[in-house]
CSV table of C-alpha atoms in Angstrom, one decimal:
chain,number,residue,atom,x,y,z
A,1,MET,CA,-54.9,24.8,-30.3
A,2,LYS,CA,-52.1,23.6,-32.8
A,3,PHE,CA,-50.0,26.5,-31.3
A,4,SER,CA,-50.6,25.5,-27.8
A,5,TYR,CA,-49.2,22.0,-28.5
A,6,ILE,CA,-46.0,23.5,-30.1
A,7,LEU,CA,-45.3,26.1,-27.1
A,8,PHE,CA,-45.8,22.7,-24.6
A,9,GLY,CA,-43.4,21.0,-26.7
A,10,PHE,CA,-41.0,23.8,-26.5
A,11,LEU,CA,-41.4,24.1,-22.6
A,12,VAL,CA,-41.2,20.4,-22.1
A,13,ILE,CA,-37.6,20.4,-24.1
A,14,ALA,CA,-36.5,23.4,-21.9
A,15,VAL,CA,-37.9,21.6,-18.5
A,16,MET,CA,-35.6,18.6,-20.2
A,17,MET,CA,-32.6,20.7,-20.9
A,18,GLY,CA,-32.8,22.4,-17.4
A,19,CYS,CA,-33.0,18.9,-15.8
A,20,GLY,CA,-29.6,17.9,-16.8
A,21,GLU,CA,-27.0,17.1,-14.4
A,22,SER,CA,-24.3,20.2,-13.4
A,23,PRO,CA,-20.6,19.6,-13.8
A,24,GLU,CA,-20.8,20.3,-9.5
A,25,ALA,CA,-23.1,17.6,-9.2
A,26,ASN,CA,-22.3,14.2,-7.5
A,27,LEU,CA,-18.5,15.0,-7.6
A,28,GLN,CA,-17.7,12.1,-4.6
A,29,GLN,CA,-19.6,9.6,-6.5
A,30,LYS,CA,-17.8,10.7,-9.9
A,31,ALA,CA,-14.4,10.6,-7.6
A,32,ALA,CA,-15.3,7.1,-6.3
A,33,LYS,CA,-16.4,5.4,-10.0
A,34,VAL,CA,-13.0,6.7,-11.4
A,35,ASP,CA,-11.2,5.1,-8.3
A,36,SER,CA,-13.7,2.1,-8.3
A,37,LEU,CA,-11.5,1.1,-12.1
A,38,VAL,CA,-8.4,0.3,-9.8
A,39,ILE,CA,-10.6,-2.0,-7.1
A,40,LYS,CA,-12.2,-3.5,-10.0
A,41,SER,CA,-8.8,-4.0,-11.9
A,42,GLN,CA,-7.6,-5.8,-8.3
A,43,THR,CA,-10.7,-8.2,-8.3
A,44,THR,CA,-10.2,-9.5,-11.4
A,45,GLY,CA,-6.8,-9.9,-11.6
A,46,THR,CA,-5.9,-7.5,-14.3
A,47,SER,CA,-2.5,-5.7,-13.3
A,48,ASN,CA,-1.8,-3.8,-16.8
A,49,PHE,CA,-1.8,-0.5,-14.5
A,50,ASP,CA,-0.5,1.9,-17.9
A,51,SER,CA,-3.7,1.0,-19.8
A,52,LEU,CA,-5.9,1.5,-16.5
A,53,LYS,CA,-4.4,5.0,-15.6
A,54,SER,CA,-5.1,5.9,-19.4
A,55,VAL,CA,-8.9,4.8,-19.0
A,56,GLN,CA,-9.2,6.6,-15.4
A,57,LYS,CA,-7.9,9.7,-17.0
A,58,LYS,CA,-10.3,9.7,-19.8
A,59,LEU,CA,-13.4,9.1,-17.4
A,60,ALA,CA,-12.0,12.0,-15.1
A,61,LEU,CA,-11.4,14.5,-18.0
A,62,GLU,CA,-15.3,13.8,-18.9
A,63,PHE,CA,-16.6,14.5,-15.4
A,64,VAL,CA,-14.2,17.8,-14.7
A,65,GLU,CA,-14.7,19.1,-18.8
A,66,GLU,CA,-17.0,22.0,-17.6
A,67,LEU,CA,-16.4,22.2,-14.1
A,68,ASP,CA,-15.2,25.2,-12.7
A,69,PRO,CA,-12.7,24.9,-9.6
A,70,GLN,CA,-14.2,28.4,-7.9
A,71,ARG,CA,-17.6,26.8,-7.9
A,72,VAL,CA,-16.9,23.2,-6.2
A,73,PRO,CA,-18.7,23.3,-2.9
A,74,GLU,CA,-16.8,23.1,0.1
A,75,ASP,CA,-17.9,19.6,0.9
A,76,ASP,CA,-16.7,18.0,-2.5
A,77,LEU,CA,-13.0,20.0,-2.8
A,78,PHE,CA,-11.3,16.7,-2.3
A,79,ALA,CA,-13.2,14.7,-4.8
A,80,ALA,CA,-12.7,17.5,-7.5
A,81,ALA,CA,-8.8,17.4,-6.3
A,82,LYS,CA,-9.1,14.0,-7.2
A,83,LEU,CA,-10.2,14.3,-10.7
A,84,TYR,CA,-8.5,17.2,-11.9
A,85,TYR,CA,-5.3,15.2,-10.6
A,86,THR,CA,-6.2,12.0,-12.3
A,87,ALA,CA,-7.3,14.2,-15.4
A,88,GLY,CA,-4.1,15.8,-15.5
A,89,LYS,CA,-5.8,18.9,-14.8
A,90,LEU,CA,-2.8,20.0,-12.4
A,91,ASP,CA,-3.3,23.8,-12.1
A,92,SER,CA,-6.9,23.2,-11.2
A,93,ALA,CA,-6.3,20.3,-8.7
A,94,ILE,CA,-4.1,23.3,-6.9
A,95,ASN,CA,-6.4,25.8,-7.1
A,96,VAL,CA,-9.2,23.5,-5.3
A,97,LEU,CA,-6.5,21.7,-2.9
A,98,GLU,CA,-5.6,25.2,-1.7
A,99,ARG,CA,-9.1,26.1,-0.8
A,100,LEU,CA,-9.5,22.6,0.8
A,101,ILE,CA,-6.4,23.1,3.2
A,102,GLU,CA,-7.9,26.2,4.5
A,103,VAL,CA,-10.5,23.7,6.3
A,104,ASP,CA,-9.3,20.6,6.2
A,105,THR,CA,-5.4,19.7,7.1
A,106,SER,CA,-5.6,15.9,6.8
A,107,ARG,CA,-2.9,13.8,5.9
A,108,GLU,CA,-4.7,12.6,2.4
A,109,ALA,CA,-5.5,16.4,1.5
A,110,LEU,CA,-2.0,17.7,2.1
A,111,VAL,CA,-0.3,14.8,0.7
A,112,MET,CA,-1.9,15.1,-2.4
A,113,LEU,CA,-1.0,19.1,-2.9
A,114,PHE,CA,2.5,18.1,-2.1
A,115,GLU,CA,2.7,15.9,-4.8
A,116,THR,CA,0.8,18.2,-7.2
A,117,TYR,CA,2.9,21.0,-6.3
A,118,TRP,CA,6.3,18.7,-6.8
A,119,VAL,CA,4.8,17.6,-10.5
A,120,GLN,CA,4.2,21.0,-11.0
A,121,ASN,CA,8.0,22.4,-10.2
A,122,GLN,CA,6.6,24.4,-7.4
A,123,ILE,CA,8.8,23.1,-5.0
A,124,PHE,CA,9.2,26.2,-2.9
A,125,LYS,CA,5.6,25.7,-1.7
A,126,ALA,CA,6.1,22.1,-1.5
A,127,GLU,CA,8.6,22.8,0.7
A,128,LYS,CA,6.7,25.7,2.8
A,129,LEU,CA,3.7,22.8,3.2
A,130,LEU,CA,6.4,20.2,4.7
A,131,ARG,CA,7.4,23.1,7.2
A,132,ASP,CA,4.1,24.4,7.9
A,133,HIS,CA,2.1,21.3,8.2
A,134,LEU,CA,3.3,17.8,7.2
A,135,LEU,CA,6.6,17.3,9.6
A,136,GLN,CA,4.0,17.8,12.4
A,137,THR,CA,0.8,16.0,10.6
A,138,ASP,CA,3.1,12.7,8.9
A,139,PRO,CA,6.6,12.5,11.0
A,140,GLU,CA,6.8,9.0,10.1
A,141,LYS,CA,7.3,9.9,6.3
A,142,ALA,CA,9.5,12.9,7.0
A,143,ASP,CA,12.3,10.7,5.0
A,144,GLN,CA,9.9,10.4,1.8
A,145,TYR,CA,9.0,14.2,1.7
A,146,TYR,CA,12.8,15.1,2.0
A,147,TYR,CA,13.7,12.9,-0.8
A,148,TYR,CA,11.1,14.4,-3.3
A,149,LEU,CA,11.9,17.8,-2.8
A,150,PHE,CA,15.6,17.1,-2.9
A,151,HIS,CA,14.9,16.0,-6.3
A,152,GLY,CA,12.5,18.5,-6.9
A,153,TYR,CA,15.3,20.9,-6.4
A,154,ARG,CA,17.8,18.9,-8.5
A,155,ASN,CA,15.3,18.5,-11.4
A,156,LEU,CA,15.1,22.7,-11.2
A,157,ASN,CA,19.2,22.9,-11.4
A,158,ASP,CA,18.8,24.5,-8.0
A,159,TYR,CA,22.0,22.4,-6.5
A,160,GLU,CA,22.5,24.3,-3.4
A,161,GLY,CA,19.1,23.9,-2.7
A,162,ALA,CA,19.2,20.1,-3.1
A,163,LEU,CA,22.1,20.0,-0.8
A,164,ALA,CA,20.9,22.1,1.9
A,165,ILE,CA,17.7,19.6,1.9
A,166,ALA,CA,19.5,16.6,1.9
A,167,ASP,CA,21.7,17.9,4.7
A,168,GLU,CA,18.8,19.2,6.7
A,169,ALA,CA,17.2,15.7,6.4
A,170,LEU,CA,20.7,13.5,7.1
A,171,ALA,CA,20.8,15.8,10.4
A,172,LYS,CA,17.3,15.6,11.7
A,173,LEU,CA,16.5,11.7,10.6
A,174,PRO,CA,17.7,8.4,11.8
A,175,ALA,CA,20.1,6.7,9.3
A,176,GLU,CA,18.2,3.9,8.7
A,177,LYS,CA,15.6,6.1,7.4
A,178,THR,CA,18.1,8.5,5.0
A,179,LEU,CA,20.3,6.1,3.1
A,180,ARG,CA,18.8,6.4,-0.1
A,181,LEU,CA,19.0,10.2,0.1
A,182,ALA,CA,22.5,10.0,1.5
A,183,LEU,CA,23.6,8.1,-1.5
A,184,ASP,CA,21.7,10.3,-4.0
A,185,ARG,CA,23.6,13.1,-2.4
A,186,ALA,CA,27.0,11.7,-3.2
A,187,GLU,CA,25.6,11.0,-6.8
A,188,LEU,CA,24.8,15.0,-7.0
A,189,LEU,CA,28.2,16.2,-5.8
A,190,TRP,CA,29.4,13.8,-8.1
A,191,GLU,CA,27.4,15.1,-11.4
A,192,VAL,CA,28.4,18.7,-10.1
A,193,ASN,CA,32.2,17.9,-10.6
A,194,GLN,CA,32.7,18.0,-6.7
A,195,LYS,CA,34.4,14.1,-7.0
A,196,ASP,CA,36.7,14.2,-4.0
A,197,ALA,CA,33.8,15.2,-2.0
A,198,ALA,CA,31.6,12.7,-3.2
A,199,GLU,CA,34.1,10.0,-2.1
A,200,LYS,CA,34.8,11.4,0.9
A,201,TRP,CA,31.1,11.3,1.3
A,202,LEU,CA,31.1,7.5,0.3
A,203,ASP,CA,33.6,7.1,3.0
A,204,THR,CA,31.8,8.6,5.5
A,205,LEU,CA,28.8,6.4,4.4
A,206,LYS,CA,30.9,3.2,4.9
A,207,GLU,CA,31.7,4.1,8.4
A,208,MET,CA,28.3,4.9,9.3
A,209,TYR,CA,27.0,1.6,7.8
A,210,GLY,CA,30.0,-0.8,8.1
A,211,GLN,CA,27.9,-3.2,10.6
A,212,ASP,CA,24.8,-3.1,7.8
A,213,GLN,CA,25.4,-5.8,5.1
A,214,GLN,CA,22.7,-4.6,3.0
A,215,ALA,CA,23.3,-1.1,3.3
A,216,MET,CA,27.3,-1.5,2.3
A,217,GLY,CA,26.0,-3.4,-1.0
A,218,ARG,CA,24.3,-0.2,-1.7
A,219,ILE,CA,27.3,1.6,-1.0
A,220,LEU,CA,29.7,-0.4,-2.9
A,221,ALA,CA,27.3,-0.6,-5.7
A,222,LYS,CA,27.4,3.4,-5.9
A,223,GLN,CA,31.4,3.3,-5.4
A,224,ASN,CA,31.4,0.9,-8.6
A,225,LEU,CA,29.5,3.2,-10.6
A,226,PHE,CA,31.8,6.2,-10.1
A,227,ASP,CA,34.8,3.8,-10.5
A,228,ALA,CA,33.1,2.7,-13.8
A,229,ILE,CA,33.2,6.2,-15.4
A,230,GLY,CA,36.1,6.2,-17.9
A,231,GLN,CA,36.8,2.9,-17.8
A,232,PRO,CA,36.3,-0.2,-20.3
A,233,ALA,CA,33.0,-1.3,-19.7
A,234,PRO,CA,32.7,-4.4,-17.9
A,235,SER,CA,31.3,-7.5,-19.4
A,236,LEU,CA,27.9,-8.6,-19.4
A,237,ASN,CA,26.8,-12.0,-17.8
A,238,THR,CA,23.8,-13.2,-19.7
A,239,ASP,CA,21.9,-16.6,-19.7
A,240,LEU,CA,19.5,-15.7,-22.5
A,241,TRP,CA,19.0,-12.8,-25.5
A,242,ILE,CA,15.8,-12.0,-27.0
A,243,ASP,CA,15.5,-11.3,-30.7
A,244,SER,CA,19.5,-11.2,-31.2
A,245,ASP,CA,21.9,-13.8,-31.4
A,246,PRO,CA,24.2,-13.3,-28.1
A,247,LEU,CA,25.9,-10.1,-28.3
A,248,THR,CA,29.4,-8.9,-26.3
A,249,LEU,CA,30.3,-5.2,-25.5
A,250,GLU,CA,33.7,-5.9,-27.2
A,251,ALA,CA,32.0,-6.8,-30.4
A,252,LEU,CA,30.0,-3.6,-30.5
A,253,LYS,CA,32.9,-1.5,-30.5
A,254,GLY,CA,32.7,1.1,-32.9
A,255,LYS,CA,29.1,1.4,-31.9
A,256,VAL,CA,27.5,3.7,-29.4
A,257,VAL,CA,26.1,1.2,-26.8
A,258,LEU,CA,23.0,2.1,-24.2
A,259,LEU,CA,22.6,-0.5,-21.4
A,260,ASP,CA,19.1,-0.1,-19.9
A,261,PHE,CA,19.1,-1.9,-16.5
A,262,TRP,CA,15.1,-2.7,-16.4
A,263,ALA,CA,12.3,-5.1,-15.1
A,264,PRO,CA,8.7,-5.5,-16.5
A,265,TRP,CA,7.1,-4.8,-12.9
A,266,CYS,CA,9.1,-1.1,-12.8
A,267,GLY,CA,6.7,1.4,-13.6
A,268,PRO,CA,9.5,4.0,-14.2
A,269,CYS,CA,11.1,1.8,-16.4
A,270,ARG,CA,8.4,1.2,-18.6
A,271,ALA,CA,7.6,5.4,-18.3
A,272,MET,CA,11.3,5.7,-20.2
A,273,PHE,CA,10.3,3.3,-23.2
A,274,PRO,CA,9.1,6.1,-25.1
A,275,HIS,CA,12.2,8.0,-24.9
A,276,LEU,CA,14.4,5.1,-25.6
A,277,LEU,CA,12.2,4.1,-28.7
A,278,SER,CA,12.7,7.9,-30.3
A,279,LEU,CA,16.4,7.7,-29.3
A,280,TYR,CA,17.1,4.3,-31.0
A,281,LYS,CA,14.5,5.2,-33.9
A,282,GLU,CA,16.5,8.9,-34.6
A,283,TYR,CA,20.6,7.3,-34.0
A,284,HIS,CA,20.3,3.7,-34.8
A,285,ASP,CA,21.5,3.9,-38.5
A,286,GLN,CA,24.2,6.5,-37.0
A,287,GLY,CA,25.8,3.7,-34.8
A,288,PHE,CA,23.7,3.7,-31.8
A,289,GLU,CA,22.3,0.5,-30.5
A,290,ILE,CA,20.4,-0.4,-26.8
A,291,ILE,CA,20.3,-3.4,-25.0
A,292,GLY,CA,17.7,-3.8,-22.5
A,293,VAL,CA,19.1,-5.8,-19.7
A,294,THR,CA,17.2,-7.8,-17.1
A,295,ARG,CA,17.0,-10.8,-14.9
A,296,TYR,CA,14.9,-13.5,-13.8
A,297,TYR,CA,12.6,-12.3,-10.8
A,298,GLY,CA,10.6,-15.6,-10.5
A,299,PHE,CA,6.9,-13.6,-11.1
A,300,PHE,CA,5.3,-11.6,-13.7
A,301,ASN,CA,2.7,-9.1,-13.2
A,302,GLN,CA,2.0,-7.6,-16.8
A,303,LEU,CA,-0.5,-7.9,-19.7
A,304,GLY,CA,-3.0,-9.3,-18.0
A,305,TYR,CA,-1.0,-11.6,-15.9
A,306,GLN,CA,-0.5,-12.2,-12.3
A,307,GLU,CA,1.9,-15.3,-12.0
A,308,LYS,CA,4.6,-16.0,-9.2
A,309,ASP,CA,7.1,-18.7,-8.4
A,310,ILE,CA,7.8,-19.5,-12.3
A,311,ALA,CA,10.2,-20.8,-13.8
A,312,PRO,CA,13.0,-19.2,-15.8
A,313,GLU,CA,11.4,-20.8,-19.0
A,314,ARG,CA,8.3,-19.6,-18.2
A,315,GLU,CA,9.5,-15.9,-17.4
A,316,ALA,CA,11.4,-15.8,-20.4
A,317,GLU,CA,8.3,-16.4,-22.7
A,318,LEU,CA,6.3,-13.9,-20.8
A,319,ILE,CA,9.0,-11.3,-21.4
A,320,LYS,CA,9.1,-11.9,-25.0
A,321,GLU,CA,5.0,-11.4,-24.8
A,322,PHE,CA,5.9,-8.0,-23.2
A,323,LYS,CA,8.7,-7.1,-25.6
A,324,LYS,CA,6.5,-7.6,-28.5
A,325,ALA,CA,3.4,-6.0,-27.0
A,326,HIS,CA,5.5,-2.5,-26.5
A,327,ASP,CA,6.9,-2.6,-30.0
A,328,ILE,CA,10.9,-3.0,-28.6
A,329,PRO,CA,13.3,-3.3,-31.5
A,330,PHE,CA,16.3,-3.5,-29.8
A,331,PRO,CA,17.4,-6.7,-28.2
A,332,TYR,CA,17.0,-8.0,-24.4
A,333,ALA,CA,19.2,-9.9,-22.3
A,334,ILE,CA,18.3,-11.8,-19.5
A,335,ALA,CA,20.4,-13.4,-16.8
A,336,ASP,CA,19.9,-15.4,-14.0
A,337,GLN,CA,19.7,-14.3,-10.4
A,338,GLN,CA,23.4,-14.9,-9.9
A,339,ASN,CA,24.8,-13.2,-13.0
A,340,GLY,CA,22.0,-10.5,-12.7
A,341,LEU,CA,23.3,-9.4,-9.6
A,342,GLN,CA,27.0,-9.6,-10.9
A,343,ASN,CA,25.9,-7.5,-13.7
A,344,SER,CA,23.9,-4.8,-11.3
A,345,MET,CA,27.5,-4.8,-9.0
A,346,ALA,CA,29.7,-4.3,-11.9
A,347,TYR,CA,27.4,-1.1,-13.3
A,348,GLY,CA,26.7,0.3,-9.8
A,349,VAL,CA,22.8,-0.7,-10.1
A,350,SER,CA,21.1,-0.2,-6.9
A,351,GLY,CA,18.0,1.1,-8.3
A,352,ILE,CA,16.1,0.9,-11.8
A,353,PRO,CA,15.9,2.2,-14.5
A,354,HIS,CA,19.6,2.5,-14.6
A,355,MET,CA,20.9,3.7,-18.3
A,356,VAL,CA,24.7,3.4,-18.9
A,357,LEU,CA,26.2,5.0,-21.9
A,358,ILE,CA,29.4,3.4,-23.4
A,359,ASP,CA,31.2,5.1,-26.3
A,360,ARG,CA,32.6,3.5,-29.7
A,361,GLN,CA,36.0,2.4,-27.8
A,362,GLY,CA,34.0,0.7,-25.5
A,363,ILE,CA,34.5,3.1,-22.4
A,364,VAL,CA,31.8,3.9,-20.0
A,365,ARG,CA,31.1,7.5,-20.5
A,366,MET,CA,27.7,8.5,-18.6
A,367,TYR,CA,24.5,7.3,-16.7
A,368,ALA,CA,21.3,8.3,-16.3
A,369,ILE,CA,19.0,6.7,-12.8
A,370,GLY,CA,15.4,7.0,-13.0
A,371,SER,CA,12.8,8.0,-15.6
A,372,GLY,CA,11.8,11.7,-15.9
A,373,GLU,CA,12.9,14.8,-17.9
A,374,SER,CA,15.8,15.1,-16.2
A,375,SER,CA,17.4,11.6,-17.3
A,376,GLU,CA,15.9,12.0,-20.6
A,377,GLU,CA,17.7,15.3,-21.0
A,378,LYS,CA,20.9,13.7,-19.6
A,379,LEU,CA,20.7,10.9,-22.4
A,380,ASN,CA,19.6,13.3,-25.5
A,381,GLN,CA,22.8,15.1,-24.6
A,382,GLY,CA,25.2,12.2,-24.0
A,383,VAL,CA,23.9,10.2,-27.2
A,384,LYS,CA,24.2,13.0,-29.4
A,385,GLU,CA,27.9,13.6,-28.2
A,386,LEU,CA,28.8,10.3,-28.4
A,387,ILE,CA,27.3,9.8,-31.8
A,388,ALA,CA,29.1,12.6,-33.0
A,389,GLN,CA,32.7,11.7,-31.9
């Protein structure tokens, strides 16, 4: 009898273990649970999306830890792909998405595969997907897909491929949708030392957009950026300094200075913080300074705040709190709207983050725009060279 009870106990345990949920079970519910974190944050007013993404990634990792991409049921492929993507398991996401588009060529599936190819630097596959499907499925967003392909090839140092994509897009799409790409084409020509071609291209853009005041402002900002290289750094017009007495670039001669044009609401700006902090830690004792340059925008949506139409004094308090929360050791300079626009025009800022390197003689030497490996590598090389001089 005792043996029978023991045997029965083992059978119960075995049954209980066998009833555990398989990794393939309820994938759609799991994906919805990960997505619901965003919905909950929006309904509660939380807007610290950097922390939210970390929580989402952790939960998605738990769901896909034992999931085999080859065993995902056909009906759950899209849900599994979203989980893999959020978890950072991009090879598995591609595996599942490539299976998915054999049976589902919906815009949502195609866009996720395009983005995953892009993140994984599989730009040839992304371009093929564009030509095979996306141009027909989502023609209204063609300018965005071309833009990403351009920068994908640029990040791979395939400048001919990048220029070919830009030229194709500029020939096919209306001018009102391609100004951003047209300006980046000028920038690429400048970077590969085709400076005369870059200048001529800007002249062409001035003729194309001469009646569009907003477009002309962006074109002139790019012209100012090119003109600033090799020239004395323009003065900064500021209204408030945080964690520093007022500084001038003239007084900072003898040091290498990086101006980081940024804003609290800018995700790519925040993505650059770790790299800027790394540079500051490595080179500050060798005469390297960083100044975070921003302006008042009248709203603040970080650290759980969601405030609009706020006075400069309140915005300054929030930026101080933001700076402390992110452990930023270098000073911030804040300008009012007019001075901020003057600073942006002087340094050719048309998008942020926009970083400018100034040498020990106070001469503008180089710039980097946007977050990511390309900007990080440019800054690494530029700071190292200028520190050594």
